[in-house]
CSV table of C-alpha atoms and ligand atoms in Angstrom, one decimal:
chain,number,residue,atom,x,y,z
H,1,MET,CA,-19.4,-14.9,-6.8
H,2,THR,CA,-17.7,-18.5,-6.3
H,3,ARG,CA,-16.3,-19.4,-3.4
H,4,ILE,CA,-13.2,-21.5,-3.0
H,5,ALA,CA,-12.2,-23.9,-0.7
H,6,SER,CA,-8.3,-24.9,-0.1
H,7,PRO,CA,-7.3,-23.2,-3.3
H,8,ARG,CA,-4.7,-23.9,-5.4
H,9,MET,CA,-2.2,-20.7,-4.7
H,10,ALA,CA,0.6,-18.5,-6.6
H,11,ILE,CA,2.3,-15.9,-5.9
H,12,VAL,CA,3.6,-14.0,-9.0
H,13,GLY,CA,6.9,-11.3,-7.8
H,14,ALA,CA,7.3,-13.7,-5.0
H,15,THR,CA,11.1,-12.7,-4.6
H,16,GLY,CA,10.5,-9.0,-4.1
H,17,VAL,CA,9.8,-7.1,-1.2
H,18,VAL,CA,5.8,-7.5,-1.1
H,19,GLY,CA,5.7,-11.1,-2.3
H,20,THR,CA,8.2,-12.8,0.2
H,21,THR,CA,5.4,-10.5,2.8
H,22,MET,CA,2.8,-12.2,1.1
H,23,LEU,CA,4.4,-15.6,1.4
H,24,ALA,CA,5.1,-15.0,5.6
H,25,ILE,CA,1.4,-13.6,6.2
H,26,LEU,CA,0.2,-16.8,4.0
H,27,THR,CA,2.3,-18.8,6.9
H,28,GLU,CA,1.2,-16.8,9.4
H,29,ARG,CA,-2.6,-17.0,9.2
H,30,ASN,CA,-2.3,-20.6,8.5
H,31,PHE,CA,-3.9,-20.0,4.9
H,32,PRO,CA,-5.6,-23.0,4.1
H,33,LEU,CA,-4.2,-23.2,0.3
H,34,SER,CA,-3.9,-26.9,-1.0
H,35,SER,CA,-1.0,-26.5,-3.1
H,36,LEU,CA,1.5,-23.3,-3.9
H,37,ARG,CA,3.7,-21.7,-6.7
H,38,LEU,CA,5.8,-19.1,-6.8
H,39,LEU,CA,6.9,-17.2,-9.6
H,40,ALA,CA,9.0,-14.3,-10.6
H,41,SER,CA,11.7,-13.4,-13.3
H,42,SER,CA,14.0,-15.6,-15.1
H,43,ARG,CA,16.7,-14.3,-12.7
H,44,SER,CA,15.3,-15.9,-10.0
H,45,ALA,CA,14.4,-19.1,-11.8
H,46,GLY,CA,15.4,-22.3,-10.0
H,47,THR,CA,15.6,-20.7,-6.4
H,48,VAL,CA,14.1,-22.9,-3.9
H,49,VAL,CA,12.1,-21.4,-1.4
H,50,PRO,CA,11.5,-22.8,2.1
H,51,THR,CA,8.0,-22.8,2.8
H,52,ALA,CA,5.6,-24.1,5.6
H,53,TRP,CA,4.2,-26.2,2.8
H,54,GLY,CA,7.4,-27.6,1.4
H,55,ASP,CA,10.3,-26.4,-0.5
H,56,VAL,CA,9.1,-24.7,-4.1
H,57,THR,CA,11.2,-24.0,-6.5
H,58,VAL,CA,10.9,-20.5,-8.2
H,59,GLU,CA,9.2,-20.6,-11.8
H,60,ASP,CA,9.9,-17.9,-14.6
H,61,LEU,CA,6.8,-16.0,-15.1
H,62,ALA,CA,7.6,-15.9,-19.1
H,63,ILE,CA,7.2,-19.6,-19.8
H,64,ALA,CA,4.9,-20.9,-16.9
H,65,ASP,CA,2.0,-22.8,-17.3
H,66,PRO,CA,-0.6,-20.8,-15.9
H,67,ALA,CA,-3.5,-23.5,-15.7
H,68,GLY,CA,-4.0,-25.1,-12.2
H,69,ILE,CA,-4.3,-22.5,-9.8
H,70,ASP,CA,-7.2,-21.1,-8.0
H,71,ILE,CA,-5.8,-18.0,-6.5
H,72,ALA,CA,-3.2,-15.6,-8.0
H,73,LEU,CA,-1.2,-12.9,-5.7
H,74,PHE,CA,0.1,-10.8,-8.6
H,75,SER,CA,3.1,-8.7,-7.1
H,76,ALA,CA,5.4,-7.8,-10.2
H,77,GLY,CA,4.6,-4.7,-11.3
H,78,GLY,CA,1.9,-3.5,-13.2
H,79,ALA,CA,3.6,-4.2,-16.7
H,80,ARG,CA,3.7,-8.1,-15.6
H,81,SER,CA,0.1,-7.8,-14.7
H,82,LEU,CA,-1.2,-6.5,-17.9
H,83,GLU,CA,0.7,-9.1,-19.7
H,84,PHE,CA,0.4,-12.0,-17.7
H,85,ALA,CA,-3.1,-11.9,-15.1
H,86,PRO,CA,-5.4,-12.4,-18.9
H,87,ALA,CA,-4.2,-15.9,-19.2
H,88,PHE,CA,-3.9,-16.8,-15.4
H,89,VAL,CA,-7.9,-15.6,-15.3
H,90,ALA,CA,-8.5,-17.7,-18.8
H,91,GLY,CA,-6.8,-20.8,-16.9
H,92,GLY,CA,-9.4,-20.5,-14.2
H,93,ALA,CA,-7.5,-18.5,-11.4
H,94,VAL,CA,-9.1,-15.2,-9.9
H,95,VAL,CA,-6.0,-12.3,-10.0
H,96,VAL,CA,-5.6,-10.2,-6.9
H,97,ASP,CA,-3.3,-7.5,-7.9
H,98,ASN,CA,-1.2,-5.3,-6.5
H,99,SER,CA,0.1,-3.4,-9.1
H,100,SER,CA,-2.0,-0.3,-10.4
H,101,ALA,CA,-2.6,-1.7,-14.0
H,102,PHE,CA,-6.4,-2.5,-13.0
H,103,ARG,CA,-7.0,0.1,-10.3
H,104,ARG,CA,-8.9,2.4,-12.4
H,105,ASP,CA,-11.1,-0.3,-14.7
H,106,PRO,CA,-14.5,0.2,-14.1
H,107,ALA,CA,-14.9,-3.4,-14.1
H,108,VAL,CA,-12.4,-4.2,-11.5
H,109,PRO,CA,-13.3,-3.7,-7.9
H,110,LEU,CA,-11.0,-2.0,-5.6
H,111,VAL,CA,-11.0,-3.2,-2.5
H,112,VAL,CA,-9.2,-2.6,1.1
H,113,ALA,CA,-10.0,-5.5,3.5
H,114,ASP,CA,-12.5,-4.1,6.5
H,115,VAL,CA,-13.3,-1.3,4.4
H,116,ASN,CA,-15.4,-2.0,1.3
H,117,ASP,CA,-15.2,-5.8,1.3
H,118,GLU,CA,-18.5,-5.8,-0.3
H,119,ALA,CA,-17.2,-4.2,-3.5
H,120,ILE,CA,-15.4,-7.7,-3.9
H,121,SER,CA,-18.6,-9.7,-5.1
H,122,SER,CA,-18.8,-7.7,-8.5
H,123,HIS,CA,-15.0,-9.0,-9.7
H,124,ASN,CA,-15.0,-10.8,-13.2
H,125,GLY,CA,-11.6,-12.5,-12.6
H,126,ILE,CA,-9.5,-9.7,-11.6
H,127,ILE,CA,-9.4,-7.9,-8.1
H,128,ALA,CA,-7.3,-4.7,-7.4
H,129,ASN,CA,-5.1,-3.9,-4.4
H,130,PRO,CA,-5.3,-0.1,-4.0
H,131,ASN,CA,-2.0,1.8,-3.8
H,132,CYS,CA,-0.1,1.8,-0.3
H,133,THR,CA,-0.8,5.4,0.8
H,134,THR,CA,-4.0,5.2,0.1
H,135,MET,CA,-4.5,1.9,1.7
H,136,GLY,CA,-4.0,3.4,5.2
H,137,LEU,CA,-5.5,6.3,5.0
H,138,MET,CA,-8.8,4.5,3.8
H,139,MET,CA,-9.0,2.8,7.2
H,140,ALA,CA,-9.5,6.0,9.0
H,141,ALA,CA,-11.1,7.5,6.7
H,142,GLY,CA,-13.8,4.9,5.7
H,143,PRO,CA,-15.5,4.6,8.8
H,144,LEU,CA,-15.6,8.2,9.1
H,145,HIS,CA,-16.9,8.6,5.3
H,146,ARG,CA,-19.5,6.3,6.2
H,147,ALA,CA,-20.3,8.3,9.9
H,148,ALA,CA,-20.4,11.6,8.3
H,149,GLY,CA,-19.8,11.8,4.5
H,150,ILE,CA,-16.3,13.1,3.7
H,151,ASP,CA,-16.3,16.4,1.3
H,152,ARG,CA,-13.1,17.4,1.1
H,153,MET,CA,-9.5,16.0,2.4
H,154,ILE,CA,-6.0,17.5,2.1
H,155,ALA,CA,-3.9,14.6,2.5
H,156,THR,CA,0.2,14.9,2.9
H,157,SER,CA,2.3,11.3,2.9
H,158,TYR,CA,5.5,10.8,4.1
H,159,GLN,CA,6.5,7.5,2.2
H,160,ALA,CA,9.2,4.8,3.3
H,161,THR,CA,11.7,3.9,0.7
H,162,SER,CA,10.4,0.3,0.7
H,163,GLY,CA,8.0,1.8,-1.5
H,164,SER,CA,9.9,1.5,-4.4
H,165,GLY,CA,10.9,-2.3,-3.5
H,166,GLN,CA,14.0,-3.8,-2.4
H,167,ALA,CA,15.8,-1.2,-4.6
H,168,GLY,CA,14.3,1.9,-2.4
H,169,LEU,CA,15.5,0.2,0.9
H,170,GLU,CA,18.8,-0.6,-0.6
H,171,VAL,CA,19.4,3.1,-1.9
H,172,LEU,CA,18.3,4.2,1.5
H,173,LEU,CA,21.2,2.3,3.5
H,174,HIS,CA,23.8,3.0,0.8
H,175,GLU,CA,23.1,6.7,0.8
H,176,VAL,CA,22.6,7.0,4.8
H,177,ASP,CA,26.4,4.7,4.9
H,178,VAL,CA,28.1,7.3,2.5
H,179,LEU,CA,26.8,10.5,4.0
H,180,SER,CA,27.6,9.3,7.4
H,181,GLU,CA,31.1,9.6,6.5
H,182,LYS,CA,31.5,13.4,6.4
H,183,PRO,CA,28.4,14.0,9.1
H,184,GLU,CA,29.9,17.7,8.9
H,185,ASP,CA,29.2,18.2,5.4
H,186,LEU,CA,25.4,17.5,6.1
H,187,ALA,CA,25.5,21.0,7.5
H,188,ASN,CA,27.5,23.1,5.6
H,189,GLY,CA,26.5,22.3,2.1
H,190,ALA,CA,29.6,20.3,1.3
H,191,TRP,CA,27.8,16.8,0.9
H,192,SER,CA,28.1,15.0,-2.4
H,193,ASP,CA,25.3,13.2,-4.3
H,194,PRO,CA,26.1,9.3,-3.6
H,195,GLY,CA,24.9,9.2,-7.0
H,196,SER,CA,21.7,6.7,-6.9
H,197,THR,CA,19.3,6.9,-9.7
H,198,LEU,CA,16.7,5.6,-8.4
H,199,TYR,CA,15.1,9.0,-7.1
H,200,SER,CA,15.3,12.4,-8.6
H,201,ARG,CA,17.3,13.7,-5.5
H,202,PRO,CA,19.4,12.1,-2.4
H,203,ILE,CA,17.2,10.3,0.4
H,204,GLY,CA,19.7,9.7,2.7
H,205,PHE,CA,19.3,12.6,5.7
H,206,ASN,CA,16.8,14.3,3.3
H,207,VAL,CA,13.1,14.7,2.4
H,208,LEU,CA,11.6,14.7,-1.0
H,209,PRO,CA,8.5,16.2,-2.0
H,210,HIS,CA,8.6,14.1,-5.2
H,211,ALA,CA,7.0,10.5,-4.8
H,212,GLY,CA,6.1,8.8,-8.5
H,213,SER,CA,6.9,10.5,-11.6
H,214,PHE,CA,5.3,13.8,-12.6
H,215,VAL,CA,2.0,13.2,-15.0
H,216,ASP,CA,-0.5,15.8,-15.0
H,217,GLU,CA,-0.9,19.1,-13.8
H,218,HIS,CA,2.5,19.0,-11.9
H,219,TYR,CA,1.2,16.2,-9.7
H,220,THR,CA,2.9,12.8,-9.7
H,221,ASP,CA,1.1,9.7,-10.4
H,222,GLU,CA,1.1,8.6,-6.4
H,223,GLU,CA,-0.6,12.1,-6.2
H,224,TRP,CA,-3.2,11.3,-8.7
H,225,LYS,CA,-3.6,7.5,-7.1
H,226,LEU,CA,-4.8,9.3,-3.4
H,227,VAL,CA,-7.5,11.5,-5.5
H,228,ASN,CA,-8.7,8.6,-7.9
H,229,GLU,CA,-8.7,5.2,-5.6
H,230,THR,CA,-9.8,7.2,-2.4
H,231,ARG,CA,-13.4,8.2,-4.7
H,232,LYS,CA,-13.3,4.6,-5.9
H,233,ILE,CA,-13.1,2.8,-2.5
H,234,LEU,CA,-15.4,5.3,-1.1
H,235,GLY,CA,-17.9,5.3,-3.9
H,236,ASP,CA,-18.1,8.8,-4.0
H,237,ASP,CA,-16.8,10.6,-7.1
H,238,SER,CA,-17.4,14.1,-5.7
H,239,ILE,CA,-15.0,14.1,-3.2
H,240,ARG,CA,-12.1,16.2,-3.5
H,241,VAL,CA,-8.7,15.2,-2.4
H,242,GLU,CA,-5.7,17.9,-2.5
H,243,PRO,CA,-2.3,15.5,-2.6
H,244,THR,CA,1.1,16.1,-2.0
H,245,CYS,CA,3.3,12.7,-2.0
H,246,VAL,CA,6.7,13.0,0.1
H,247,ARG,CA,9.7,10.7,0.1
H,248,VAL,CA,11.2,10.2,3.6
H,249,PRO,CA,14.2,8.6,4.7
H,250,VAL,CA,12.4,5.7,6.4
H,251,ALA,CA,12.8,1.8,5.7
H,252,VAL,CA,9.0,0.8,6.1
H,253,GLY,CA,5.6,2.2,6.9
H,254,HIS,CA,4.2,4.8,5.0
H,255,SER,CA,2.5,7.9,7.2
H,256,VAL,CA,-0.1,10.4,6.1
H,257,ALA,CA,-1.3,13.7,7.3
H,258,ALA,CA,-5.1,14.2,6.7
H,259,THR,CA,-7.3,17.5,7.0
H,260,MET,CA,-10.8,15.9,6.4
H,261,PHE,CA,-14.2,17.9,6.3
H,262,PHE,CA,-17.4,16.4,6.3
H,263,ASP,CA,-20.9,16.6,5.2
H,264,ARG,CA,-21.6,18.0,8.8
H,265,ALA,CA,-19.8,18.9,12.1
H,266,VAL,CA,-17.5,16.1,13.4
H,267,GLY,CA,-15.7,16.6,16.9
H,268,ARG,CA,-12.8,14.8,18.5
H,269,ASP,CA,-14.7,12.7,20.9
H,270,GLU,CA,-17.0,11.4,17.8
H,271,ALA,CA,-14.0,11.0,15.7
H,272,LEU,CA,-12.1,8.9,18.4
H,273,GLU,CA,-15.5,6.7,19.2
H,274,ILE,CA,-15.7,6.1,15.4
H,275,LEU,CA,-11.8,5.2,15.1
H,276,GLU,CA,-11.9,3.1,18.0
H,277,GLY,CA,-14.4,0.6,16.7
H,278,ALA,CA,-13.3,0.6,13.5
H,279,PRO,CA,-11.9,-2.6,12.4
H,280,GLY,CA,-7.9,-2.9,11.7
H,281,VAL,CA,-7.4,0.3,13.5
H,282,GLU,CA,-5.9,1.2,16.8
H,283,VAL,CA,-6.3,4.9,17.9
H,284,TRP,CA,-3.0,5.8,20.0
H,285,GLY,CA,-2.9,9.1,22.4
H,286,ASP,CA,-0.8,11.8,22.8
H,287,ASP,CA,1.2,10.1,25.3
H,288,LYS,CA,2.8,8.1,22.5
H,289,VAL,CA,2.1,9.2,19.1
H,290,PRO,CA,2.5,6.4,16.4
H,291,THR,CA,5.3,6.6,13.9
H,292,PRO,CA,6.7,4.2,11.1
H,293,LEU,CA,9.0,2.4,13.5
H,294,ASP,CA,5.8,1.5,15.8
H,295,ALA,CA,4.0,0.4,12.4
H,296,ALA,CA,6.7,-2.0,10.6
H,297,GLY,CA,6.0,-5.0,11.2
H,298,ILE,CA,2.2,-5.0,12.3
H,299,ASP,CA,-1.3,-5.4,10.9
H,300,ALA,CA,-2.8,-2.8,12.3
H,301,THR,CA,-3.2,1.0,10.9
H,302,LEU,CA,-1.9,3.6,13.7
H,303,VAL,CA,-4.1,6.6,14.1
H,304,GLY,CA,-2.7,9.4,16.3
H,305,ARG,CA,-2.8,13.3,16.6
H,306,VAL,CA,-6.8,13.3,16.2
H,307,ARG,CA,-7.6,17.2,16.6
H,308,GLU,CA,-10.6,19.5,15.7
H,309,THR,CA,-9.2,21.9,12.9
H,310,LEU,CA,-8.4,25.7,13.9
H,311,GLY,CA,-9.1,27.6,10.9
H,312,GLU,CA,-12.6,26.6,9.4
H,313,LYS,CA,-14.4,24.9,12.5
H,314,GLY,CA,-15.9,21.3,12.0
H,315,GLY,CA,-13.4,19.0,10.4
H,316,LEU,CA,-10.4,17.0,11.9
H,317,ASN,CA,-6.7,16.5,11.7
H,318,LEU,CA,-5.1,13.5,12.0
H,319,TRP,CA,-2.4,11.1,11.5
H,320,VAL,CA,-2.1,7.7,10.0
H,321,VAL,CA,0.7,5.3,9.6
H,322,SER,CA,0.6,1.8,8.4
H,323,ASP,CA,3.1,-0.9,7.2
H,324,ASN,CA,2.9,-0.1,3.3
H,325,LEU,CA,4.6,-4.1,2.9
H,326,ARG,CA,1.8,-5.5,5.2
H,327,LYS,CA,-1.3,-3.5,5.2
H,328,GLY,CA,-0.2,-1.4,2.3
H,329,ALA,CA,0.1,-4.8,0.2
H,330,ALA,CA,0.9,-8.2,0.9
H,331,LEU,CA,-1.7,-8.2,4.3
H,332,ASN,CA,-4.5,-6.5,1.9
H,333,THR,CA,-4.0,-8.8,-1.0
H,334,VAL,CA,-4.2,-12.4,1.6
H,335,GLN,CA,-7.1,-10.8,3.5
H,336,LEU,CA,-8.8,-10.4,-0.1
H,337,ALA,CA,-8.0,-14.0,-0.7
H,338,GLU,CA,-9.8,-14.8,2.8
H,339,LEU,CA,-12.8,-13.2,1.3
H,340,LEU,CA,-12.8,-15.4,-1.5
H,341,LEU,CA,-12.8,-18.6,0.8
H,342,ASP,CA,-15.3,-20.9,1.2
P,401,NAP,N1,6.9,-2.0,-2.1
P,401,NAP,C1,5.4,-1.2,-1.8
P,401,NAP,O1,5.4,-0.9,-0.6
P,401,NAP,C2,4.2,-1.7,-2.5
P,401,NAP,C3,2.8,-1.4,-2.1
P,401,NAP,C4,2.0,-2.0,-3.2
P,401,NAP,C5,2.4,-2.2,-3.8
P,401,NAP,N2,3.3,-2.6,-4.5
P,401,NAP,C6,3.3,-2.9,-5.7
P,401,NAP,O2,4.1,-4.6,-5.5
P,401,NAP,C7,4.8,-4.7,-6.9
P,401,NAP,C8,5.9,-5.3,-6.4
P,401,NAP,O3,6.5,-4.5,-5.6
P,401,NAP,P1,7.8,-4.5,-4.8
P,401,NAP,O4,8.0,-3.9,-4.0
P,401,NAP,O5,7.5,-5.9,-4.1
P,401,NAP,O6,9.1,-4.8,-6.0
P,401,NAP,P2,10.6,-5.5,-6.1
P,401,NAP,O7,10.7,-5.6,-4.5
P,401,NAP,O8,11.6,-4.9,-7.1
P,401,NAP,O9,9.9,-6.9,-6.7
P,401,NAP,C9,10.0,-7.2,-7.6
P,401,NAP,C10,8.9,-8.5,-8.0
P,401,NAP,O10,8.6,-8.2,-9.3
P,401,NAP,C11,9.5,-9.7,-10.1
P,401,NAP,N3,9.9,-9.3,-11.6
P,401,NAP,C12,10.2,-7.9,-12.0
P,401,NAP,N4,10.2,-8.2,-13.4
P,401,NAP,C13,9.7,-9.1,-13.8
P,401,NAP,C14,9.6,-10.1,-14.8
P,401,NAP,N5,10.0,-9.5,-16.0
P,401,NAP,N6,9.0,-11.2,-14.8
P,401,NAP,C15,8.8,-11.7,-13.9
P,401,NAP,N7,8.9,-11.0,-12.5
P,401,NAP,C16,9.1,-10.0,-12.4
P,401,NAP,C17,10.7,-9.6,-9.6
P,401,NAP,O11,11.2,-10.8,-9.4
P,401,NAP,P3,13.1,-11.0,-9.8
P,401,NAP,O12,13.3,-11.4,-8.0
P,401,NAP,O13,13.2,-12.2,-10.4
P,401,NAP,O14,13.6,-9.8,-10.2
P,401,NAP,C18,10.6,-9.8,-8.0
P,401,NAP,O15,9.8,-10.6,-7.4
P,401,NAP,C19,4.8,-3.3,-7.6
P,401,NAP,O16,4.1,-3.6,-8.6
P,401,NAP,C20,4.4,-2.3,-7.3
P,401,NAP,O17,3.9,-1.2,-7.1
P,401,NAP,C21,4.6,-2.3,-4.1
């Protein structure tokens, strides 16, 4: 793998909730870039963004010249990645892609920094960043899998609305405002639908057992990502995953309640020792259970409620929560870019 010193960087989708977090993280980590370009749609083109590297004018992706970039962090949706990433690669860039466009391509590594870093060296110009829900879960599952081999896992997610971008955040705030006007109606069934169309049902004061779009076998694409991406990241297609993805009225921070069974019995003490030694993971005790509000704005993935299974012995129940905009998206792309540095 060619390593790059002082890369010329670009963020594609720079004005989105993930893109702006990428810029913030590059700044926080004092990323050693030599130049920075910001790209988005024609709606944002011309906007001037003050950055640690000087003012940068947002370019229209559709007409921008993709040459002269060493590393491009793509976060403008899968359709843009499919259409534009190949031209960036042809122009000499390595693309770290935050969409689902290339994740299942066997020629594209799918990498969680601190879990399967070694996979990055096989890239051919595109590296895929995993789905935000799978990412946090893998921070705990990866080290446990290396120690004892995950045989099967039941995973239920509690996903924040910022996982649907800026639009998701706005819908949550709007619906909470509208529904708060008549709190008594939340208890007597007289509430009226605030009318947002982003989700299939209201998300304010509610829980939706429906994150993503329904695809095969009555599962959503978010649920299939948990199955397929877990197997690819852990390098084991035999792992059985039973996913349920739920949208909750949380702004930032995706949580997963997971039950895991291994090739051998794993007790709580061993699990705690493994997780406490895992990079990027913090284990919290029952005195302060980790929540999305705790995970929002920080880099660590928080793990709590580590328990031995009660029914079938030998497995573990645990709770994992991480910032979907940071470790779930922007932080991991920046960490992958750091792995490309000379
Ligand atoms: N939010 C999360 O937790 C999360 C986590 C992991 C992965 N992702 C993925 O990250 C990507 C971005 O998500 P987001 O949450 O940041 O969404 P977002 O807030 O809606 O931002 C979307 C970004 O894409 C740009 N864009 C949209 N259409 C475009 C077009 N036709 N040409 C060029 N740029 C275009 C937007 O530019 P304008 O501002 O000009 O419209 C904006 O910069 C998606 O692929 C998403 O699946 C998101």
